[in-house]
Amino acid sequence: TAEYINFSDHKEFNLKNSIVDLAYLKKLKIRKRKKPLDIIFSKLALKSNGKIIMEDIRGEIRVFNGVRGYARSANSKGNETTFTFTPKKSKQTEVLILSKNAGNFLRSSQFYENGYGGRIKIRFLYRNKENMEGEFEIDDFRVRKAPVLAQLISAASIIGLLDSLNGIGLLFTKIEGKFSFKGNKLELIGGVATGPSIGLTMAGFEKYDAGNNQVKVEGLISPIYLINGVVKSIPIIGKVLGGERGEGVFGMAYKVEGNSKKPSVFVNPVSIITPGAFRNIFKLNDKEE
């Protein structure tokens, strides 16, 4: 149901028990208004590509000199996700997303299907649908049956981790990084994923092209990251051997590129013999890039 009311000092749009398509929201443009528009919604569902990705959304948004407000969604399992919108300079909106179940949020939003549990925090500046940049943090996140990660672990000959990946999953205590989305390109900057069994650094991009997406991500994979962390904590020695965040004393350069549905995975085994501070000379960068 929908109801539109024109008050003397503001306009109000009430929406209840409705389904909204994400494709429609992406087309909306925020224009300058003479008086505020309050959008109040409850029991709202969000749909993308024909599937419901979020349900029981409640909140209130005011459009006037920018966008401000909040939204909250909780499913039948009690997993809660909140959105906060704050106007910034240059017609930008800061969006803060918090979820108590990172895996459920990423699967429901059709962004990543192999993660479970954990908590996620995403903060980004929204200029328009083709220009966003921000940062993210994920804590206590398990990854299960992830094909690309399985290829990477196999190529790096890390014994024992494939069983965990296909069983209870690999635990990452912290995943964080920055990102930007411009045009049709999503870029990952300074990504780090660390856990007791493995550490990863990640940087690269994915270009969206109507189901033929191209991806290129590279970095270092460090097995037994917990032990590596002990060495890195030793004064002076740790600085030389440990490398940057997410890198360990023992680590290999890797690169993932090609079609995002089935990319190629490359690992440089020679780089495992080098200390962290000198390992970047073995990375798999293309000279032209």
Tab-separated table of N, CA, C and O in Angstrom, residues 73 78 118 134 193 284:
chain	number	residue	atom	x	y	z
A	73	SER	N	16.563	-3.917	8.738
A	73	SER	CA	15.977	-5.154	8.245
A	73	SER	C	16.361	-6.299	9.177
A	73	SER	O	17.513	-6.412	9.597
A	78	GLY	N	16.647	-13.712	12.967
A	78	GLY	CA	17.104	-12.687	13.902
A	78	GLY	C	18.331	-11.919	13.435
A	78	GLY	O	18.881	-11.124	14.181
A	118	GLY	N	29.984	-14.067	11.113
A	118	GLY	CA	30.779	-12.854	11.184
A	118	GLY	C	29.946	-11.581	11.253
A	118	GLY	O	28.712	-11.613	11.205
A	134	GLY	N	34.708	3.823	-0.639
A	134	GLY	CA	34.573	3.627	0.802
A	134	GLY	C	35.514	2.565	1.330
A	134	GLY	O	36.535	2.244	0.720
A	193	ALA	N	43.254	-10.015	4.485
A	193	ALA	CA	42.448	-11.032	5.163
A	193	ALA	C	43.387	-11.897	5.989
A	193	ALA	O	44.328	-12.484	5.454
A	284	LEU	N	53.732	-10.812	-9.345
A	284	LEU	CA	53.389	-11.143	-10.714
A	284	LEU	C	52.797	-9.977	-11.471
A	284	LEU	O	51.874	-10.116	-12.256
